[in-house]
Amino acid sequence: MAYRTYLMVCAGTGCVANQSIKIKDTLIKELEKKGLQDEVAVVTTGCNGFCGVGPIMVVQPDGIFYQLLKSSDIPYLVEEHLIKGRPVKKFMYIPSEKEPPIPKMSDIDFFKKQVLIALRNRGLIDPEKIEEYIARGGYSGLAKALTEMTPDQVINEVKKSGLRGRGGGGFPTGIKWETMKKVPGDVRFVICNADEGDPGAFMDRSIIESDPHAVIEGMLIGAYGMGSTQGYVYIRNEYPIALERLLKAIAQAKEYGLLGENIFGTDFKFDIRIIRGAGAFVCGESTALMASIQGMPGEPRAKYVHTVEKGLFDFPTCLNNVETWANVPQIIQKGAEWFTQIGTGDVTNDPWGGSKGTKVFSLTGKVVNTGLVEVPMGITLREIIYDIGGGIKDGKKIKAVQTGGPSGGFIPESMLDLPVDFDELTKVGSMMGSGGMIIADEDNCIVDMAKYFLNFTQEESCGKCIPCREGTKRMYDILENISVGKGTEEDLELLEDLSYMVVESSLCALGGSAPNPVLTSLKYFKDEYLTHVREKKCPAKACRQLNVYTIDEEICATVGHGCDLCKKSCPDFAIFGETKKAHHIDQMKCHKCGACYDACNFKAIKVE
Amino acid sequence: MPKITIADLEKIREDTKRTLNFRLGTCKAKITVHMGTCGIAAGARDILSSVMKEIEERKLMDVIVTNSGCAGLCSKEPMITVEMANEPAPVKYIDMTPAKIKKIFDSHILKNELVKEYALALGSEKTA
């Protein structure tokens, strides 16, 4: 019996964390209770991308989008929508207080401006069913490659498409494949890099969670092109759902004979092994990743000899990122020409001539709509932040956009009309990176943010090169000093000198890009640093050691009625005052931890 | 499971086409069964079942069914609204019975010929 309605419940990590599995179970139970189980199907899908309003459910074929669901809402929703046919307004997306709810997913701005290639199946298929992937045209790219194209034609098609490495490097994929193909030898490997480590980034995780077969098909096509028979997926163990779905997908592909020997009756054979990473950031670097697969410490090596010549176990190895692999089936299926229609520049003669296709970003920070977005290359940052992201939270002013995670840089508001493109972002000192995009508003202190990223890189530095190991630590120390009011103007010069030293003398991209947040923040937000070192003040009031906390006695006494919360929260016993009367802070005892500010419910604590 | 061939891929795609059209919301015809309290009391559930039965029996790939609330003309329930992709305005049919549904499928859905005797009016109501 066919179903009349499909309830697509999001089961990406974000929604699962918000109990979407429980919602699914309640739905099934409720449908049975009402006798609708043969008419209405419940399907779990991968991440829809709009993680900020999860758990999400989309009702098809009408495309009604429900958000922020609780399992206690389900009986009402089933009764109203599925029995009486009245979509429930209170669970719909409301763009702002003044506007009416938007029933249809396709009408929501967040989804409207996106162009999906790598995430084309998100929310539409059950990632744990290979048949649904096939139903959406899956594995027909592989079929086309194996039966209609020679390996060289496959490589040529990818080269013509202008696809560039989505892990952040932006190296033309076709050229990498071609170089690998030319290296003699029978044994060669392909690797999928799913060791995504940037704080606040979850593109690769979502792709695997919502469409694991796209990655497998991409690897199969690449392996056919380059003549490899063995692939590896290096995935971090902290991604349990992604890992589970990938394992299931590989098992299904094997069962269908899509992995193994004589694929589609040809003599092409290929197999995939999964290697679980332990979560070291540096293992996202290609040579460190290969060392880790070999069971050695995850440390990078100098790349005088490229990994396409001597990589894993010293055999030619082609490593691509999850998103890169996920783009490949579409390129083969629809052709390079289709792919080059999206994006910037011209890649007909020069593979470096532009950025083609789409890029997935995880939009986080002080933006209204947080989540995962796939946008065409060339879109401006402003469009991503304001049209898709819905602007800045609480009507605040934007300060900067941080792209590329700890290796990227800050881009100030004046440059928001910059098109998103590998080369444009590099020109202003940032980088595309793997796709992290963190929005900072006026309450974020640039020194504090630079310090956060530096802290991350200095902890994750593998320690092989002294400039990276020690340099990032010293840079962190200087930033720490500035944030507590011990910095001087000379420190800023030293910071810049150290940055260039670390960039130039580190072996791998971790050290080579770690100073980017510092360099770009010094370049675009010098004033803020100067206020910190000269006036010992933090304009955003985020560096608490530079703040002075006082209590507005009138508000405290009349509005808060001397509630004592601040007094109880203060670890220094610096707050005095009788209950029900105005309190005050003894500045000599205050260590400026800000606990009172966080504790006060009446906004009586003032910060200067 | 024996090894899959390229022909099998096609077969799977054909078998799941209907499911997929449903999920994507792409279709030739969309039938809305009005299921307010009045509609349900007048037998809209049977109508919904028979619409689904027709689709099933005729193996239609691109006809989707959905339900909505009371259309306001409670005395003429059960009602359905038929929207064809190639017709500009939706058509409302009144006083439905399973036999009438069959006829609507025979002529309107399959041959694009309106069943005038069951139709209430063309077009949708104006909304403020």
PDB file of C-alpha atoms in Angstrom, chain A residues 336-545:
ATOM      1  CA  ALA A 336      31.406  19.192 -16.234  1.00  0.00           C
ATOM      2  CA  GLU A 337      29.596  21.824 -18.244  1.00  0.00           C
ATOM      3  CA  TRP A 338      26.624  21.773 -15.863  1.00  0.00           C
ATOM      4  CA  PHE A 339      28.961  22.176 -12.899  1.00  0.00           C
ATOM      5  CA  THR A 340      30.854  25.113 -14.395  1.00  0.00           C
ATOM      6  CA  GLN A 341      27.629  27.063 -14.823  1.00  0.00           C
ATOM      7  CA  ILE A 342      27.592  27.582 -11.080  1.00  0.00           C
ATOM      8  CA  GLY A 343      30.307  29.675  -9.498  1.00  0.00           C
ATOM      9  CA  THR A 344      32.912  32.271 -10.344  1.00  0.00           C
ATOM     10  CA  GLY A 345      35.685  32.782 -12.896  1.00  0.00           C
ATOM     11  CA  ASP A 346      36.560  30.757 -15.950  1.00  0.00           C
ATOM     12  CA  VAL A 347      38.209  27.371 -15.686  1.00  0.00           C
ATOM     13  CA  THR A 348      38.237  26.325 -19.340  1.00  0.00           C
ATOM     14  CA  ASN A 349      41.983  26.745 -19.713  1.00  0.00           C
ATOM     15  CA  ASP A 350      43.144  27.380 -16.173  1.00  0.00           C
ATOM     16  CA  PRO A 351      41.894  25.118 -13.370  1.00  0.00           C
ATOM     17  CA  TRP A 352      42.920  27.828 -10.903  1.00  0.00           C
ATOM     18  CA  GLY A 353      40.898  30.401 -12.830  1.00  0.00           C
ATOM     19  CA  GLY A 354      37.852  30.389 -10.574  1.00  0.00           C
ATOM     20  CA  SER A 355      35.756  28.618  -7.989  1.00  0.00           C
ATOM     21  CA  LYS A 356      33.038  26.417  -9.412  1.00  0.00           C
ATOM     22  CA  GLY A 357      30.047  24.696  -7.890  1.00  0.00           C
ATOM     23  CA  THR A 358      28.813  25.200  -4.377  1.00  0.00           C
ATOM     24  CA  LYS A 359      30.279  25.273  -0.893  1.00  0.00           C
ATOM     25  CA  VAL A 360      28.749  24.034   2.319  1.00  0.00           C
ATOM     26  CA  PHE A 361      29.172  26.329   5.307  1.00  0.00           C
ATOM     27  CA  SER A 362      28.221  25.858   8.898  1.00  0.00           C
ATOM     28  CA  LEU A 363      26.799  29.175   9.900  1.00  0.00           C
ATOM     29  CA  THR A 364      27.213  29.749  13.623  1.00  0.00           C
ATOM     30  CA  GLY A 365      27.754  32.474  16.179  1.00  0.00           C
ATOM     31  CA  LYS A 366      25.581  35.532  16.637  1.00  0.00           C
ATOM     32  CA  VAL A 367      23.349  34.920  13.640  1.00  0.00           C
ATOM     33  CA  VAL A 368      19.578  34.380  13.853  1.00  0.00           C
ATOM     34  CA  ASN A 369      19.409  31.194  11.791  1.00  0.00           C
ATOM     35  CA  THR A 370      22.263  28.921  12.733  1.00  0.00           C
ATOM     36  CA  GLY A 371      22.750  25.811  10.699  1.00  0.00           C
ATOM     37  CA  LEU A 372      24.246  24.248   7.646  1.00  0.00           C
ATOM     38  CA  VAL A 373      23.940  26.020   4.303  1.00  0.00           C
ATOM     39  CA  GLU A 374      25.055  25.117   0.804  1.00  0.00           C
ATOM     40  CA  VAL A 375      25.501  28.152  -1.396  1.00  0.00           C
ATOM     41  CA  PRO A 376      26.771  28.766  -4.916  1.00  0.00           C
ATOM     42  CA  MET A 377      30.335  30.082  -5.116  1.00  0.00           C
ATOM     43  CA  GLY A 378      30.355  33.805  -5.699  1.00  0.00           C
ATOM     44  CA  ILE A 379      27.512  34.603  -3.328  1.00  0.00           C
ATOM     45  CA  THR A 380      28.438  37.492  -1.050  1.00  0.00           C
ATOM     46  CA  LEU A 381      29.034  37.122   2.670  1.00  0.00           C
ATOM     47  CA  ARG A 382      26.252  39.649   3.209  1.00  0.00           C
ATOM     48  CA  GLU A 383      23.744  37.441   1.402  1.00  0.00           C
ATOM     49  CA  ILE A 384      24.748  34.447   3.498  1.00  0.00           C
ATOM     50  CA  ILE A 385      24.518  36.336   6.778  1.00  0.00           C
ATOM     51  CA  TYR A 386      21.465  38.498   6.155  1.00  0.00           C
ATOM     52  CA  ASP A 387      19.334  36.674   3.574  1.00  0.00           C
ATOM     53  CA  ILE A 388      19.945  33.104   4.647  1.00  0.00           C
ATOM     54  CA  GLY A 389      21.122  33.659   8.186  1.00  0.00           C
ATOM     55  CA  GLY A 390      18.394  36.212   8.929  1.00  0.00           C
ATOM     56  CA  GLY A 391      20.807  38.837  10.275  1.00  0.00           C
ATOM     57  CA  ILE A 392      22.349  39.329  13.671  1.00  0.00           C
ATOM     58  CA  LYS A 393      20.674  38.134  16.871  1.00  0.00           C
ATOM     59  CA  ASP A 394      18.823  40.642  19.039  1.00  0.00           C
ATOM     60  CA  GLY A 395      19.234  43.416  16.465  1.00  0.00           C
ATOM     61  CA  LYS A 396      22.886  43.957  17.335  1.00  0.00           C
ATOM     62  CA  LYS A 397      25.570  45.227  15.018  1.00  0.00           C
ATOM     63  CA  ILE A 398      27.852  42.831  13.203  1.00  0.00           C
ATOM     64  CA  LYS A 399      31.545  43.152  13.949  1.00  0.00           C
ATOM     65  CA  ALA A 400      33.247  40.482  11.882  1.00  0.00           C
ATOM     66  CA  VAL A 401      32.903  37.186  10.069  1.00  0.00           C
ATOM     67  CA  GLN A 402      35.407  34.493  10.804  1.00  0.00           C
ATOM     68  CA  THR A 403      35.794  32.025   7.965  1.00  0.00           C
ATOM     69  CA  GLY A 404      37.984  28.969   7.842  1.00  0.00           C
ATOM     70  CA  GLY A 405      37.991  28.147  11.541  1.00  0.00           C
ATOM     71  CA  PRO A 406      41.213  28.429  13.538  1.00  0.00           C
ATOM     72  CA  SER A 407      43.210  28.666  10.306  1.00  0.00           C
ATOM     73  CA  GLY A 408      41.132  31.436   8.826  1.00  0.00           C
ATOM     74  CA  GLY A 409      40.846  35.090   9.508  1.00  0.00           C
ATOM     75  CA  PHE A 410      38.429  37.791  10.524  1.00  0.00           C
ATOM     76  CA  ILE A 411      36.696  39.743   7.805  1.00  0.00           C
ATOM     77  CA  PRO A 412      35.337  43.136   8.912  1.00  0.00           C
ATOM     78  CA  GLU A 413      31.877  44.466   8.168  1.00  0.00           C
ATOM     79  CA  SER A 414      33.184  46.772   5.434  1.00  0.00           C
ATOM     80  CA  MET A 415      34.106  43.711   3.360  1.00  0.00           C
ATOM     81  CA  LEU A 416      30.813  41.869   3.606  1.00  0.00           C
ATOM     82  CA  ASP A 417      30.156  42.326  -0.096  1.00  0.00           C
ATOM     83  CA  LEU A 418      33.095  40.115  -0.862  1.00  0.00           C
ATOM     84  CA  PRO A 419      32.122  37.154  -3.051  1.00  0.00           C
ATOM     85  CA  VAL A 420      32.736  33.765  -1.515  1.00  0.00           C
ATOM     86  CA  ASP A 421      35.477  32.316  -3.655  1.00  0.00           C
ATOM     87  CA  PHE A 422      38.754  30.529  -2.788  1.00  0.00           C
ATOM     88  CA  ASP A 423      40.962  33.308  -4.137  1.00  0.00           C
ATOM     89  CA  GLU A 424      38.944  36.305  -2.915  1.00  0.00           C
ATOM     90  CA  LEU A 425      38.956  35.099   0.674  1.00  0.00           C
ATOM     91  CA  THR A 426      42.679  34.373   0.577  1.00  0.00           C
ATOM     92  CA  LYS A 427      43.352  37.855  -0.802  1.00  0.00           C
ATOM     93  CA  VAL A 428      41.941  39.515   2.326  1.00  0.00           C
ATOM     94  CA  GLY A 429      43.978  37.276   4.641  1.00  0.00           C
ATOM     95  CA  SER A 430      41.305  34.736   5.469  1.00  0.00           C
ATOM     96  CA  MET A 431      40.580  31.487   3.703  1.00  0.00           C
ATOM     97  CA  MET A 432      37.691  29.327   2.558  1.00  0.00           C
ATOM     98  CA  GLY A 433      38.799  26.610   4.924  1.00  0.00           C
ATOM     99  CA  SER A 434      36.607  23.603   5.234  1.00  0.00           C
ATOM    100  CA  GLY A 435      33.565  25.838   5.687  1.00  0.00           C
ATOM    101  CA  GLY A 436      33.273  27.146   9.213  1.00  0.00           C
ATOM    102  CA  MET A 437      31.651  30.567   9.341  1.00  0.00           C
ATOM    103  CA  ILE A 438      31.391  32.236  12.722  1.00  0.00           C
ATOM    104  CA  ILE A 439      29.617  35.549  13.056  1.00  0.00           C
ATOM    105  CA  ALA A 440      30.804  37.975  15.741  1.00  0.00           C
ATOM    106  CA  ASP A 441      28.712  40.926  16.920  1.00  0.00           C
ATOM    107  CA  GLU A 442      29.550  44.055  18.906  1.00  0.00           C
ATOM    108  CA  ASP A 443      29.580  42.083  22.162  1.00  0.00           C
ATOM    109  CA  ASN A 444      32.445  39.905  20.962  1.00  0.00           C
ATOM    110  CA  CYS A 445      35.938  41.152  21.709  1.00  0.00           C
ATOM    111  CA  ILE A 446      38.348  40.589  18.849  1.00  0.00           C
ATOM    112  CA  VAL A 447      41.280  39.959  21.224  1.00  0.00           C
ATOM    113  CA  ASP A 448      39.234  37.412  23.079  1.00  0.00           C
ATOM    114  CA  MET A 449      38.276  35.604  19.869  1.00  0.00           C
ATOM    115  CA  ALA A 450      41.826  35.578  18.538  1.00  0.00           C
ATOM    116  CA  LYS A 451      42.886  34.220  21.909  1.00  0.00           C
ATOM    117  CA  TYR A 452      40.276  31.471  21.689  1.00  0.00           C
ATOM    118  CA  PHE A 453      41.533  30.265  18.308  1.00  0.00           C
ATOM    119  CA  LEU A 454      45.173  30.531  19.328  1.00  0.00           C
ATOM    120  CA  ASN A 455      44.438  28.503  22.416  1.00  0.00           C
ATOM    121  CA  PHE A 456      42.926  25.859  20.175  1.00  0.00           C
ATOM    122  CA  THR A 457      45.871  25.707  17.768  1.00  0.00           C
ATOM    123  CA  GLN A 458      48.530  25.796  20.465  1.00  0.00           C
ATOM    124  CA  GLU A 459      46.841  22.861  22.146  1.00  0.00           C
ATOM    125  CA  GLU A 460      46.440  20.964  18.889  1.00  0.00           C
ATOM    126  CA  SER A 461      49.953  21.628  17.567  1.00  0.00           C
ATOM    127  CA  CYS A 462      51.601  18.218  17.264  1.00  0.00           C
ATOM    128  CA  GLY A 463      54.885  19.641  18.498  1.00  0.00           C
ATOM    129  CA  LYS A 464      57.088  18.501  15.658  1.00  0.00           C
ATOM    130  CA  CYS A 465      58.215  21.987  14.617  1.00  0.00           C
ATOM    131  CA  ILE A 466      59.442  24.364  17.303  1.00  0.00           C
ATOM    132  CA  PRO A 467      58.066  27.533  15.655  1.00  0.00           C
ATOM    133  CA  CYS A 468      54.555  26.121  15.788  1.00  0.00           C
ATOM    134  CA  ARG A 469      54.844  24.397  19.145  1.00  0.00           C
ATOM    135  CA  GLU A 470      56.488  27.283  20.986  1.00  0.00           C
ATOM    136  CA  GLY A 471      55.490  30.174  18.768  1.00  0.00           C
ATOM    137  CA  THR A 472      51.749  29.643  19.085  1.00  0.00           C
ATOM    138  CA  LYS A 473      52.141  29.236  22.836  1.00  0.00           C
ATOM    139  CA  ARG A 474      54.019  32.522  23.174  1.00  0.00           C
ATOM    140  CA  MET A 475      51.467  34.218  20.951  1.00  0.00           C
ATOM    141  CA  TYR A 476      48.743  32.914  23.190  1.00  0.00           C
ATOM    142  CA  ASP A 477      50.593  34.242  26.264  1.00  0.00           C
ATOM    143  CA  ILE A 478      50.834  37.707  24.728  1.00  0.00           C
ATOM    144  CA  LEU A 479      47.115  37.707  23.911  1.00  0.00           C
ATOM    145  CA  GLU A 480      46.335  36.538  27.419  1.00  0.00           C
ATOM    146  CA  ASN A 481      48.406  39.428  28.814  1.00  0.00           C
ATOM    147  CA  ILE A 482      46.601  41.923  26.624  1.00  0.00           C
ATOM    148  CA  SER A 483      43.237  40.588  27.748  1.00  0.00           C
ATOM    149  CA  VAL A 484      44.060  41.090  31.422  1.00  0.00           C
ATOM    150  CA  GLY A 485      45.510  44.558  30.990  1.00  0.00           C
ATOM    151  CA  LYS A 486      49.193  43.688  31.077  1.00  0.00           C
ATOM    152  CA  GLY A 487      49.851  44.264  27.388  1.00  0.00           C
ATOM    153  CA  THR A 488      51.974  47.022  25.878  1.00  0.00           C
ATOM    154  CA  GLU A 489      52.159  48.516  22.396  1.00  0.00           C
ATOM    155  CA  GLU A 490      55.463  46.727  21.840  1.00  0.00           C
ATOM    156  CA  ASP A 491      53.600  43.490  22.426  1.00  0.00           C
ATOM    157  CA  LEU A 492      51.564  44.139  19.321  1.00  0.00           C
ATOM    158  CA  GLU A 493      54.696  44.402  17.199  1.00  0.00           C
ATOM    159  CA  LEU A 494      56.111  41.285  18.763  1.00  0.00           C
ATOM    160  CA  LEU A 495      52.840  39.493  18.110  1.00  0.00           C
ATOM    161  CA  GLU A 496      53.007  40.394  14.447  1.00  0.00           C
ATOM    162  CA  ASP A 497      56.671  39.370  14.158  1.00  0.00           C
ATOM    163  CA  LEU A 498      55.973  36.057  15.833  1.00  0.00           C
ATOM    164  CA  SER A 499      53.028  35.466  13.535  1.00  0.00           C
ATOM    165  CA  TYR A 500      55.132  35.820  10.394  1.00  0.00           C
ATOM    166  CA  MET A 501      57.844  33.660  11.910  1.00  0.00           C
ATOM    167  CA  VAL A 502      55.380  30.855  12.688  1.00  0.00           C
ATOM    168  CA  VAL A 503      53.795  31.091   9.236  1.00  0.00           C
ATOM    169  CA  GLU A 504      57.105  30.920   7.427  1.00  0.00           C
ATOM    170  CA  SER A 505      58.888  28.273   9.413  1.00  0.00           C
ATOM    171  CA  SER A 506      56.208  25.677  10.112  1.00  0.00           C
ATOM    172  CA  LEU A 507      56.128  22.470   8.152  1.00  0.00           C
ATOM    173  CA  CYS A 508      52.423  21.999   7.676  1.00  0.00           C
ATOM    174  CA  ALA A 509      49.332  24.109   7.245  1.00  0.00           C
ATOM    175  CA  LEU A 510      48.447  23.961  10.937  1.00  0.00           C
ATOM    176  CA  GLY A 511      51.349  26.231  11.870  1.00  0.00           C
ATOM    177  CA  GLY A 512      51.233  27.924   8.497  1.00  0.00           C
ATOM    178  CA  SER A 513      47.735  29.188   9.070  1.00  0.00           C
ATOM    179  CA  ALA A 514      47.420  29.317  12.870  1.00  0.00           C
ATOM    180  CA  PRO A 515      48.425  33.003  13.072  1.00  0.00           C
ATOM    181  CA  ASN A 516      45.732  34.032  10.557  1.00  0.00           C
ATOM    182  CA  PRO A 517      43.195  35.033  13.222  1.00  0.00           C
ATOM    183  CA  VAL A 518      45.836  37.218  14.891  1.00  0.00           C
ATOM    184  CA  LEU A 519      47.147  38.745  11.693  1.00  0.00           C
ATOM    185  CA  THR A 520      43.727  39.628  10.314  1.00  0.00           C
ATOM    186  CA  SER A 521      42.453  40.970  13.607  1.00  0.00           C
ATOM    187  CA  LEU A 522      45.584  43.157  13.903  1.00  0.00           C
ATOM    188  CA  LYS A 523      45.043  44.327  10.368  1.00  0.00           C
ATOM    189  CA  TYR A 524      41.353  45.174  10.569  1.00  0.00           C
ATOM    190  CA  PHE A 525      40.803  45.797  14.275  1.00  0.00           C
ATOM    191  CA  LYS A 526      44.014  47.490  15.395  1.00  0.00           C
ATOM    192  CA  ASP A 527      42.010  50.091  17.311  1.00  0.00           C
ATOM    193  CA  GLU A 528      40.535  47.477  19.542  1.00  0.00           C
ATOM    194  CA  TYR A 529      43.960  46.107  20.407  1.00  0.00           C
ATOM    195  CA  LEU A 530      45.183  49.650  21.106  1.00  0.00           C
ATOM    196  CA  THR A 531      42.287  50.351  23.471  1.00  0.00           C
ATOM    197  CA  HIS A 532      43.247  47.183  25.333  1.00  0.00           C
ATOM    198  CA  VAL A 533      46.916  48.091  25.702  1.00  0.00           C
ATOM    199  CA  ARG A 534      46.664  51.868  26.069  1.00  0.00           C
ATOM    200  CA  GLU A 535      43.507  52.432  28.064  1.00  0.00           C
ATOM    201  CA  LYS A 536      43.329  48.930  29.552  1.00  0.00           C
ATOM    202  CA  LYS A 537      39.708  48.771  28.500  1.00  0.00           C
ATOM    203  CA  CYS A 538      37.774  46.221  26.496  1.00  0.00           C
ATOM    204  CA  PRO A 539      35.261  48.005  24.229  1.00  0.00           C
ATOM    205  CA  ALA A 540      33.082  44.899  23.998  1.00  0.00           C
ATOM    206  CA  LYS A 541      33.347  44.326  27.765  1.00  0.00           C
ATOM    207  CA  ALA A 542      34.216  40.712  27.081  1.00  0.00           C
ATOM    208  CA  CYS A 543      37.659  40.767  28.712  1.00  0.00           C
ATOM    209  CA  ARG A 544      36.315  40.782  32.223  1.00  0.00           C
ATOM    210  CA  GLN A 545      39.598  41.571  33.910  1.00  0.00           C
TER     211      GLN A 545
END
